[in-house]
PDB file of C-alpha atoms in Angstrom:
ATOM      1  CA  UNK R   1      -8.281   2.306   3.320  1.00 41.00           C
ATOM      2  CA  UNK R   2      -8.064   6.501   4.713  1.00 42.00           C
ATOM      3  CA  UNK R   3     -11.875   7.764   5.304  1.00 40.00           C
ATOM      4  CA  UNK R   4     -11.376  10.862   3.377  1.00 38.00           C
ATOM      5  CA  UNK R   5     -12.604  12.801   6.832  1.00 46.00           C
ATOM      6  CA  UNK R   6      -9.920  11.405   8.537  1.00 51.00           C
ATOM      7  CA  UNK R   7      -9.349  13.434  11.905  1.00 67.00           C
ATOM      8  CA  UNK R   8      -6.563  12.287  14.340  1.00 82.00           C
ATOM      9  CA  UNK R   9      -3.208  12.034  12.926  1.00 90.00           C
ATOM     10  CA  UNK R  10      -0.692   9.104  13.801  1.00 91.00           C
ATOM     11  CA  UNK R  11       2.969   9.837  12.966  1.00 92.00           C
ATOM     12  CA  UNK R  12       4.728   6.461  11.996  1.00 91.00           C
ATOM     13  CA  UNK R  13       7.508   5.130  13.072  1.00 90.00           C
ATOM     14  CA  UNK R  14      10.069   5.613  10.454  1.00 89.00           C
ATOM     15  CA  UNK R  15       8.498   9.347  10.004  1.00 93.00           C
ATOM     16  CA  UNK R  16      10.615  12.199  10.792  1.00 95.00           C
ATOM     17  CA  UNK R  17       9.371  16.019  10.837  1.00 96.00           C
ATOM     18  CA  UNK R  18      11.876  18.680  11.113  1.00 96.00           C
ATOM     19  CA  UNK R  19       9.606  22.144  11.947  1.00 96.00           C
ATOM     20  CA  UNK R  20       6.475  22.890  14.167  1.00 95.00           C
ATOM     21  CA  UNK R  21       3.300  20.706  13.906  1.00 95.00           C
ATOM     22  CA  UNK R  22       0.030  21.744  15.204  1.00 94.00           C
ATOM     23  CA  UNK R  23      -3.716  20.192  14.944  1.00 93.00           C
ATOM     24  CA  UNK R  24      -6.967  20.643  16.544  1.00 90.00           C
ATOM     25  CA  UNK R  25      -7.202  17.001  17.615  1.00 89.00           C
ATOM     26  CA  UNK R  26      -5.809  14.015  18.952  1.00 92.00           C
ATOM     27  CA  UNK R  27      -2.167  13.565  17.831  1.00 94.00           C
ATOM     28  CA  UNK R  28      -0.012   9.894  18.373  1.00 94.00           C
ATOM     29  CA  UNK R  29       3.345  10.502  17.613  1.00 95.00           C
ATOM     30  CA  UNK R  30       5.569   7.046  17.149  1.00 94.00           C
ATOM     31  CA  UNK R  31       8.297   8.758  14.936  1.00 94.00           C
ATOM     32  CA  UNK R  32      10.309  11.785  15.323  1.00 95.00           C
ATOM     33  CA  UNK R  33       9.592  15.343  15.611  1.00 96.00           C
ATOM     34  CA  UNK R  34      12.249  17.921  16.050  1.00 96.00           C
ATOM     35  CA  UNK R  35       9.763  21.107  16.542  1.00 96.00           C
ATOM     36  CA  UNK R  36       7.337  22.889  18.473  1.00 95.00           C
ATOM     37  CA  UNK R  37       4.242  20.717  18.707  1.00 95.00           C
ATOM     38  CA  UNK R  38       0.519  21.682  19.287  1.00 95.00           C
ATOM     39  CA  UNK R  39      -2.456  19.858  19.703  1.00 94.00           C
ATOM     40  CA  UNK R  40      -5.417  18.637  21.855  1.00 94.00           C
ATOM     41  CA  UNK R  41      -4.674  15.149  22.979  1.00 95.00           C
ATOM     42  CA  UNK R  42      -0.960  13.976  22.114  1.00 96.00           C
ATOM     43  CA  UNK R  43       0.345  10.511  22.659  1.00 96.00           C
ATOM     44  CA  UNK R  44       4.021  10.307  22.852  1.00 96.00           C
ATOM     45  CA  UNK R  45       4.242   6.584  22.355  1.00 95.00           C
ATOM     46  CA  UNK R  46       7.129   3.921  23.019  1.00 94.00           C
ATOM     47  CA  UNK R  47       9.539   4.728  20.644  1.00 94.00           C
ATOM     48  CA  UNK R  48       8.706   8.254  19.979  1.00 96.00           C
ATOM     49  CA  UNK R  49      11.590  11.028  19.676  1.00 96.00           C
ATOM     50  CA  UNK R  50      10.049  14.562  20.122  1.00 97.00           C
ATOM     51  CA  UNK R  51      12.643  16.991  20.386  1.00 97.00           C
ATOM     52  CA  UNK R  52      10.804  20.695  20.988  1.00 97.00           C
ATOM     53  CA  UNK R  53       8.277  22.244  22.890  1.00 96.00           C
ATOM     54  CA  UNK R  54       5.028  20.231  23.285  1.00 96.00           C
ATOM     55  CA  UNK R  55       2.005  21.779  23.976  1.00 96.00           C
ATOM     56  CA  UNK R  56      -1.711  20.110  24.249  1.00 96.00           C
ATOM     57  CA  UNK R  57      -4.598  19.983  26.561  1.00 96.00           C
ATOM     58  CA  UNK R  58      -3.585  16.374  27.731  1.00 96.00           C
ATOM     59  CA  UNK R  59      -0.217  14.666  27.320  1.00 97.00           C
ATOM     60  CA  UNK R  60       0.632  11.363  27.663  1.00 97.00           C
ATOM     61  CA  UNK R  61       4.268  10.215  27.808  1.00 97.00           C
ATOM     62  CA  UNK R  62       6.056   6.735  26.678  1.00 96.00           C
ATOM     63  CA  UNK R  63       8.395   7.876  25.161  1.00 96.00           C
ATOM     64  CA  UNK R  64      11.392  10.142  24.738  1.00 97.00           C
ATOM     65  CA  UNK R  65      10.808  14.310  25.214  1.00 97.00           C
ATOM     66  CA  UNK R  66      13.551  16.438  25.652  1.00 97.00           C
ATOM     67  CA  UNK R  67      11.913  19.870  25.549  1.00 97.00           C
ATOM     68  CA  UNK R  68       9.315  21.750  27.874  1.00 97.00           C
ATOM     69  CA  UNK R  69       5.987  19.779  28.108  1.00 97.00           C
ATOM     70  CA  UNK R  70       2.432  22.687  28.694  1.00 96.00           C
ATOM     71  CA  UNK R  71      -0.185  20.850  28.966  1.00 95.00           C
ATOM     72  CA  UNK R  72      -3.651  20.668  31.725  1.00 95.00           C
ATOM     73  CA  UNK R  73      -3.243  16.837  32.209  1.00 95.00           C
ATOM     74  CA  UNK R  74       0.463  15.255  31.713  1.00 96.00           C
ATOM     75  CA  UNK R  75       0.458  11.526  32.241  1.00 96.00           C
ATOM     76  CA  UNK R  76       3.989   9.945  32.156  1.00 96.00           C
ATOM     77  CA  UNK R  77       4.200   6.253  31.319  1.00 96.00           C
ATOM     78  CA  UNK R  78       6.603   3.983  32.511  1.00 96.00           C
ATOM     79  CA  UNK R  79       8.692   4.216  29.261  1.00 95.00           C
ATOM     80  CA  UNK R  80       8.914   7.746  29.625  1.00 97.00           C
ATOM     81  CA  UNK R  81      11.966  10.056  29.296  1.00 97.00           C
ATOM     82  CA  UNK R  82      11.641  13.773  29.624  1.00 97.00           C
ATOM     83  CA  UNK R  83      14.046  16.356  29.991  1.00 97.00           C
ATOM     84  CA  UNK R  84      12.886  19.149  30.181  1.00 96.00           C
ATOM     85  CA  UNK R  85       9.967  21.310  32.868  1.00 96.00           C
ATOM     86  CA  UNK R  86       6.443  20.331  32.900  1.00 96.00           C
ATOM     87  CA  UNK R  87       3.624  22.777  32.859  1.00 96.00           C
ATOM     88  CA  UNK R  88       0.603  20.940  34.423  1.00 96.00           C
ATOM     89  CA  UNK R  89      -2.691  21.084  36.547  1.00 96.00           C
ATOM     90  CA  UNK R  90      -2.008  17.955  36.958  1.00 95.00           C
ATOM     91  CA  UNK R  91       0.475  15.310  36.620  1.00 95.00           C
ATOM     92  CA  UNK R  92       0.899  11.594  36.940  1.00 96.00           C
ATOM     93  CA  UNK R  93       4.194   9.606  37.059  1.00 96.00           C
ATOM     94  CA  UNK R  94       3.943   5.979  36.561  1.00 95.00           C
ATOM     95  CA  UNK R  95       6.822   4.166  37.975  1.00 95.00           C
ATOM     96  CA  UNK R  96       9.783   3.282  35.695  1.00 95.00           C
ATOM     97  CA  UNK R  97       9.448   6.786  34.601  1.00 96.00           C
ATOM     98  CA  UNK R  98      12.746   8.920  33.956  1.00 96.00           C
ATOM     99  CA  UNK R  99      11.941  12.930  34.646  1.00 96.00           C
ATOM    100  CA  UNK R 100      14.537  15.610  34.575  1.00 96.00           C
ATOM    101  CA  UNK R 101      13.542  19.050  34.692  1.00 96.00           C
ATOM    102  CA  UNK R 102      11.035  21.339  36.920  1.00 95.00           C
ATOM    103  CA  UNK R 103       7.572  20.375  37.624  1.00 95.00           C
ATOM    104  CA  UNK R 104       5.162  23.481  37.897  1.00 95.00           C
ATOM    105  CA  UNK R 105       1.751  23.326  38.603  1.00 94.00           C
ATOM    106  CA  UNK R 106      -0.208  26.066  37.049  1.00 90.00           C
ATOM    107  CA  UNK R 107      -3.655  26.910  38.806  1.00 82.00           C
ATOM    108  CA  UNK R 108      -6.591  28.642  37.668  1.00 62.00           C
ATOM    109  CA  UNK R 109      -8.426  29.526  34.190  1.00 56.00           C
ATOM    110  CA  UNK R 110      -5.714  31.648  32.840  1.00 52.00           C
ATOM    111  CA  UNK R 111      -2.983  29.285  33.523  1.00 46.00           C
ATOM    112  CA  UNK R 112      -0.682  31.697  34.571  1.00 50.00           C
ATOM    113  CA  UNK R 113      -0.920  31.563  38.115  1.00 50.00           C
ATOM    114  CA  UNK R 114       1.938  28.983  39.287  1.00 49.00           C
ATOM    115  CA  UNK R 115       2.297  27.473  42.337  1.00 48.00           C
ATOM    116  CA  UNK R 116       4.909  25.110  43.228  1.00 50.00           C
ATOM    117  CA  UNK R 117       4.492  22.404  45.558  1.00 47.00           C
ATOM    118  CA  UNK R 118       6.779  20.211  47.363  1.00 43.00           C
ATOM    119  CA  UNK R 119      10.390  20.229  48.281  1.00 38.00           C
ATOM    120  CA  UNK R 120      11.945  17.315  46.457  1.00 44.00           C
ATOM    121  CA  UNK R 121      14.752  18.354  44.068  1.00 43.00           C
ATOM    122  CA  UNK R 122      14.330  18.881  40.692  1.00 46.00           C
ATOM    123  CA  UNK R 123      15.535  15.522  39.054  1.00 52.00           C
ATOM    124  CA  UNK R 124      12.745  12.730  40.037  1.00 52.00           C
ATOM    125  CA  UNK R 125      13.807   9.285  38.332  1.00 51.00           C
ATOM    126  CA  UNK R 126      10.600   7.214  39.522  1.00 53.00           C
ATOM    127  CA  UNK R 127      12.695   3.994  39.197  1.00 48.00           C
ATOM    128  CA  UNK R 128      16.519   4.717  39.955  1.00 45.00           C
ATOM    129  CA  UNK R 129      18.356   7.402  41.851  1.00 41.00           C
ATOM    130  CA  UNK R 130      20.529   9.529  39.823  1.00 41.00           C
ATOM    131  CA  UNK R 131      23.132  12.370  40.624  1.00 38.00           C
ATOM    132  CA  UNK R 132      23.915  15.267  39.189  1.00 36.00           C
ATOM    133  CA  UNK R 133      20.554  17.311  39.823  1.00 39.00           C
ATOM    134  CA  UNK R 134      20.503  20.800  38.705  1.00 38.00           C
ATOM    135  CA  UNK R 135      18.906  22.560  42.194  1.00 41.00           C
ATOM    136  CA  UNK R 136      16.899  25.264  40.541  1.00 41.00           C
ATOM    137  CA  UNK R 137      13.862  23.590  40.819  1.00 42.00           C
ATOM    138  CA  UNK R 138      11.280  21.963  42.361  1.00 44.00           C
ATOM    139  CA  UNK R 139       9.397  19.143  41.790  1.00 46.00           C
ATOM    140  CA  UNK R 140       6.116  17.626  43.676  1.00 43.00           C
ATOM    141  CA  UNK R 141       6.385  14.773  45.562  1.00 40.00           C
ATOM    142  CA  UNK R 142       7.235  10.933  44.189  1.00 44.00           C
ATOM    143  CA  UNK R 143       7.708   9.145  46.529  1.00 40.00           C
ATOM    144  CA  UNK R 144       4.873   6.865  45.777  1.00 40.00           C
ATOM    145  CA  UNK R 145       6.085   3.179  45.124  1.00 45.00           C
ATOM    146  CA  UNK R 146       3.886   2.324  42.611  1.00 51.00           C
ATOM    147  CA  UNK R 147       2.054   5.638  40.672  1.00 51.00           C
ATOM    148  CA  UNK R 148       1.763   9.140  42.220  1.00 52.00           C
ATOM    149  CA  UNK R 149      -1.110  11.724  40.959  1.00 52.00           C
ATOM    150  CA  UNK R 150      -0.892  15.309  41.887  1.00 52.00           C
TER     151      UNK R 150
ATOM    152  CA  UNK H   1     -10.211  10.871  26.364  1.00 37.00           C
ATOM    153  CA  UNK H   2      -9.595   7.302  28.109  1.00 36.00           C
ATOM    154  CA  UNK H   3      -9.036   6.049  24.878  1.00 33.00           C
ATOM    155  CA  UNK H   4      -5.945   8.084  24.445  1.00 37.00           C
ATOM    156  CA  UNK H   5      -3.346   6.569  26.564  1.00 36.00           C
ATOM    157  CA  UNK H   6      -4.349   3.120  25.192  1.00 36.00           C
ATOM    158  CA  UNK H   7      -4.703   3.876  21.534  1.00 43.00           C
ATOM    159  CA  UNK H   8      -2.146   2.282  19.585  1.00 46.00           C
ATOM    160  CA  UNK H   9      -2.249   2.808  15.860  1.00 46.00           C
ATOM    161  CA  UNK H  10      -0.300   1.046  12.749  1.00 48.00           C
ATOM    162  CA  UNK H  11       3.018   1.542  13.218  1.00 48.00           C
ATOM    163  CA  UNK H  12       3.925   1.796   9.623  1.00 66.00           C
ATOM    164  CA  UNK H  13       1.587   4.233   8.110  1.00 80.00           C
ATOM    165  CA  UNK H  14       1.391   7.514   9.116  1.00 87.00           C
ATOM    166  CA  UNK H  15      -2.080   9.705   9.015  1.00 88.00           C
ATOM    167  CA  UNK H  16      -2.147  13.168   9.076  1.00 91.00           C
ATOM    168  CA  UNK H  17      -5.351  14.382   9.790  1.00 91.00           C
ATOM    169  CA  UNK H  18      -7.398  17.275   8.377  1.00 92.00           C
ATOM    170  CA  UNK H  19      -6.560  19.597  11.537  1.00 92.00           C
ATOM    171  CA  UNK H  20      -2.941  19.374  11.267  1.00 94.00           C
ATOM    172  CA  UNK H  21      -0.655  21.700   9.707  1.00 95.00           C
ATOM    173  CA  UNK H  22       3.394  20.980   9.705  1.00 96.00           C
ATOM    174  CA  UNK H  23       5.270  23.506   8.759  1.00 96.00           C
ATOM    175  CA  UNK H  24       8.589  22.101   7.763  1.00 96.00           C
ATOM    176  CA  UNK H  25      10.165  19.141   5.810  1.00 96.00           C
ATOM    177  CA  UNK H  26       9.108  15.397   6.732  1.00 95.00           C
ATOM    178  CA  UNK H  27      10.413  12.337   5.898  1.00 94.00           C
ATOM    179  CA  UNK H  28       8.941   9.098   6.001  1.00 92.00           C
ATOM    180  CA  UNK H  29       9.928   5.426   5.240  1.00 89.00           C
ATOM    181  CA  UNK H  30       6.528   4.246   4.261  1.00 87.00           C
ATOM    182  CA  UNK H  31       3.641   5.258   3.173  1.00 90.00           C
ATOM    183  CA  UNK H  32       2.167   9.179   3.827  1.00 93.00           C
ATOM    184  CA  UNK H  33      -1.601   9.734   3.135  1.00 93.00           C
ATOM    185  CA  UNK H  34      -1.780  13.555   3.798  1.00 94.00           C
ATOM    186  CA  UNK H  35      -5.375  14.588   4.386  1.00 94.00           C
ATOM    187  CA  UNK H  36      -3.952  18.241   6.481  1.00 95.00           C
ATOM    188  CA  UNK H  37      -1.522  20.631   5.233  1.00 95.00           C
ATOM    189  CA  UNK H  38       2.307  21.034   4.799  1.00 96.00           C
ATOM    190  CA  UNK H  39       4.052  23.999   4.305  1.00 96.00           C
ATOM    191  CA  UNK H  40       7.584  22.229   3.413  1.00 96.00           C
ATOM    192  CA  UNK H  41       9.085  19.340   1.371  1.00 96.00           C
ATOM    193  CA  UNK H  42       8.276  15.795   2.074  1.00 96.00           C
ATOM    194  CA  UNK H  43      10.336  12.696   1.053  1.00 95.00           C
ATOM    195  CA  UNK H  44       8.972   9.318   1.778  1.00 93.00           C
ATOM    196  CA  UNK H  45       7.514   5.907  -0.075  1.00 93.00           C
ATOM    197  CA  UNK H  46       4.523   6.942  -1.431  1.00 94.00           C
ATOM    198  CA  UNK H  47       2.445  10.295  -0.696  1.00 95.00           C
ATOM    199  CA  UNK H  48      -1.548  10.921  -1.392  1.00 95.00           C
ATOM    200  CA  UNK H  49      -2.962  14.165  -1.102  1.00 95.00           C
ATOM    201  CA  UNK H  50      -6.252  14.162  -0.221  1.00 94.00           C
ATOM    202  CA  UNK H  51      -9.261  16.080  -1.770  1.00 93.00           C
ATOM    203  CA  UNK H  52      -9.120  17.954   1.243  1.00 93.00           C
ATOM    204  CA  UNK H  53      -4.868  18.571   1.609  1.00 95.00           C
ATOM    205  CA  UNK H  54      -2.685  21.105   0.993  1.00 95.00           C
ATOM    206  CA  UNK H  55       1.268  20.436   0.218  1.00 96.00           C
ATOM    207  CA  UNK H  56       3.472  23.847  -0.819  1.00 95.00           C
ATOM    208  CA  UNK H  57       6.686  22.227  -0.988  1.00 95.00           C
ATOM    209  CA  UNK H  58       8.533  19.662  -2.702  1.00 94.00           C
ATOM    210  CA  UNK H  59       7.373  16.289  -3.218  1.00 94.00           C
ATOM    211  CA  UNK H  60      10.223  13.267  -4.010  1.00 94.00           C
ATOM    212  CA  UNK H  61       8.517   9.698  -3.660  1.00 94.00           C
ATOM    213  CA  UNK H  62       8.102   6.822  -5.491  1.00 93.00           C
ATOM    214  CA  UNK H  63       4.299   6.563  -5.870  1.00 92.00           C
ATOM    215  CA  UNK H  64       2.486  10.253  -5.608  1.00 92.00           C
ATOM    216  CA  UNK H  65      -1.288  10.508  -6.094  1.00 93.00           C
ATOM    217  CA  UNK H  66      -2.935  13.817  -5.513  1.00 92.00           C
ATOM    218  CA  UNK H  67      -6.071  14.443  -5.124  1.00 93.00           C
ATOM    219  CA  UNK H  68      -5.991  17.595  -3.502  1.00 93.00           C
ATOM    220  CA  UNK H  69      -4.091  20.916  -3.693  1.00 93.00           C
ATOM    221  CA  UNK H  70      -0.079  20.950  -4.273  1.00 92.00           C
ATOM    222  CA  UNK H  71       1.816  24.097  -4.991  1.00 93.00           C
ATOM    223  CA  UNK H  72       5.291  22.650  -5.588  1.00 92.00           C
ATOM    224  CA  UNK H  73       7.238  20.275  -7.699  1.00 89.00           C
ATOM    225  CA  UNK H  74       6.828  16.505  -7.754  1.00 90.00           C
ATOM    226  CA  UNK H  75       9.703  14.074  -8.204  1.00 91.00           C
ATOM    227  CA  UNK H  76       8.543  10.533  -8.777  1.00 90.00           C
ATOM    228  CA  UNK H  77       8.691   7.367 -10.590  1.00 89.00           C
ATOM    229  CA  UNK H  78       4.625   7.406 -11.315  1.00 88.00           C
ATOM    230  CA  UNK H  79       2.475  10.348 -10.512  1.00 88.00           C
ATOM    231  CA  UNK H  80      -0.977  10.290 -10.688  1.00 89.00           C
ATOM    232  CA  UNK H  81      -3.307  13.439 -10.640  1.00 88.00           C
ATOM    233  CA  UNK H  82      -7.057  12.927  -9.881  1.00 88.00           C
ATOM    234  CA  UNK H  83      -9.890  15.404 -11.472  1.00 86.00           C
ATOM    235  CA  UNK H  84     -10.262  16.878  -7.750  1.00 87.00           C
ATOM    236  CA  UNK H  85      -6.710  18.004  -7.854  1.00 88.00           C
ATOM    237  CA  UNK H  86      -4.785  21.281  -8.391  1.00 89.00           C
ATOM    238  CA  UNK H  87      -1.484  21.721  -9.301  1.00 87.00           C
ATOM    239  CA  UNK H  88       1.012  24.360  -9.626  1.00 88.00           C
ATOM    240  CA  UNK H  89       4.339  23.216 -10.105  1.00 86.00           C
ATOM    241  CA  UNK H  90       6.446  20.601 -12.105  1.00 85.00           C
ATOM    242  CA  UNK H  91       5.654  17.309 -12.378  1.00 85.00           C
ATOM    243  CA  UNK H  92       9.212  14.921 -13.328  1.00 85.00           C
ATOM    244  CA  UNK H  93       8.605  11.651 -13.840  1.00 81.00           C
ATOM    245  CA  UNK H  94      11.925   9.937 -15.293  1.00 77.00           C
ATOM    246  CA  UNK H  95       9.729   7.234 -16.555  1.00 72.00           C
ATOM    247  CA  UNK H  96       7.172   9.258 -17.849  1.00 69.00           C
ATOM    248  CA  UNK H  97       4.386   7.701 -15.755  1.00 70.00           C
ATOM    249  CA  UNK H  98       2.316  10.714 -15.464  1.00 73.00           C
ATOM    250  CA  UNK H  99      -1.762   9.972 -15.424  1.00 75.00           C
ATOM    251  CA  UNK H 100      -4.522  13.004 -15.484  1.00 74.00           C
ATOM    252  CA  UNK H 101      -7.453  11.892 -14.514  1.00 69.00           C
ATOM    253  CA  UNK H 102     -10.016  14.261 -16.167  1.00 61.00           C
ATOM    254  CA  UNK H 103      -9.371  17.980 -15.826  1.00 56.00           C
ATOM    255  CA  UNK H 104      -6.602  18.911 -13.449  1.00 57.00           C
ATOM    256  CA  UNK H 105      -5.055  22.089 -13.199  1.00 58.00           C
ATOM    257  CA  UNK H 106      -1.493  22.021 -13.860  1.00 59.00           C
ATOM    258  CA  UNK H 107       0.114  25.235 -14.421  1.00 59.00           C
ATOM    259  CA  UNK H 108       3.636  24.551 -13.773  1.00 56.00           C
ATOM    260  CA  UNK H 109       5.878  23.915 -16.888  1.00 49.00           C
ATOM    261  CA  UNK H 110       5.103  20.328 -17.216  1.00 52.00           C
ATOM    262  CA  UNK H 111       3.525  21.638 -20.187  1.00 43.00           C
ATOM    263  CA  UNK H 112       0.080  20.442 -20.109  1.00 45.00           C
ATOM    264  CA  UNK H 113      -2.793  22.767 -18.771  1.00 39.00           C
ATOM    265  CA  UNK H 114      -5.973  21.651 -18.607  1.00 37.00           C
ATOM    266  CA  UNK H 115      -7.461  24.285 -16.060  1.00 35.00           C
ATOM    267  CA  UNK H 116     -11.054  23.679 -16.923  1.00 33.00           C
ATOM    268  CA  UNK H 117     -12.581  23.022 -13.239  1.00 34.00           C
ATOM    269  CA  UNK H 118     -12.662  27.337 -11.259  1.00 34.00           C
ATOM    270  CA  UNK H 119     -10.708  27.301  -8.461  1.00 33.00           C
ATOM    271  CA  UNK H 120     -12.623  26.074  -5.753  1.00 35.00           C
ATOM    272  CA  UNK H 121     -12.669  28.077  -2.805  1.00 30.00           C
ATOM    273  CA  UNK H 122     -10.121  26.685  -0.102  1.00 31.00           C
TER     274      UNK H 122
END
């Protein structure tokens, strides 16, 4: 049933992990995970609850986040809710997404270099307007209908 | 890396692969087959250590098979240790459903030691 190599790791819905969790790999998270969270390739799927810092070479978002997100690609689904700032080279926002926090490109090998680009306020909710932004931040441009890449 | 944002795996059973560590407790309402490493205590259905795993924590479950390294106590209803395993810690089993496959090396104050197998390096 497991290949004893097994590489990748799937957290289950119904699977909760209270502390940090980090891997080499590819990472699909579909329970909860109130930590810090490394990796390569991390799925947040539908349904997902990761409460923490989350921290991979390429993200992708459909479900909930409420922590800072560092990662070289960060693709957010249309089920996506993140609070928190994104660290990115680049980032995608499918529509239906909800985003609250600051998006900040980082440039160059290092990844310490930021630049930030744009002059939309902080909050971005691809699908609905909301109030109550927080104006510290700033956050490139959505105003694509449909899907916006940066 | 296209196969990422379309992967969808079984919902119900959890993997955690050789290249992750936790560090922490999890819980889990299924099944866990643990082929990385936890530092912390896990609760859930039914836990395998792999030949490959490493648990140092506490294990409660129903069904535990290990296979691999666990430096901790197990709680469950049947436990099962395989010849690749190593054990150092307590084994309670309320209905004394304990099986040792072979040589395991248990340690703990379950009372048995059968260390035969050297410590493999890890």
């Amino acid at each position: 049933m497991f290949a004893s190599r097994q590489r990748g790791t799937v957290i289950a819905k119904g699977l909760k992990i209270e502390g940090s969790v980090t891997a080499e790999g590819l990472v699909e998270v579909n329970g909860q995970i109130d930590g810090e969270l490394r990796c390569t390739s991390l799925v947040i799927a539908r349904g997902a609850h990761v409460t923490g810092t989350v921290a991979a070479q390429r993200v992708v978002v459909d479900g909930k986040v409420e922590g800072p997100i560092e990662g070289k690609e960060v693709f957010l689904k249309s089920q996506a809710y993140v609070v928190g700032d994104i660290h990115h080279q680049s980032l995608a926002i499918e529509k239906g997404a909800y985003f609250e926090g600051r998006s900040i490109q980082v440039r160059g090998a290092n990844g310490h270099q930021s630049e930030r680009v744009g002059s939309k306020p902080l909050k971005q909710v691809a699908n609905e307007s909301q109030e109550a932004l927080t104006p510290t931040g700033r956050a490139r441009s959505l105003s694509a209908p449909d899907k916006v890449t940066t | 890396m296209d196969t990422v944002s379309t992967r969808t795996g079984d919902l119900s059973i959890s993997t955690i692969g050789e290249d992750l560590t936790i560090t922490g407790n999890v819980t889990s309402k299924g099944e866990l087959p643990l082929n990385g490493q936890i530092r912390g205590d896990v609760n859930c259905i039914a836990l395998v250590v792999g030949e490959n795993a490493r648990l140092e924590g506490n294990a409660v479950a129903e069904d535990v098979t290990i296979r691999g390294r666990l430096i901790g106590s197990v709680r469950a209803l049947r436990v099962t240790l395989q010849s690749t395993s190593h054990v150092a810690g307590n084994l309670i089993s309320p209905l004394r459903r304990v099986r040792i496959l072979k040589v395991s090396r248990i340690p703990g104050s379950s009372g048995i030691d059968t260390a035969v197998e050297p410590e493999r390096a890890f």
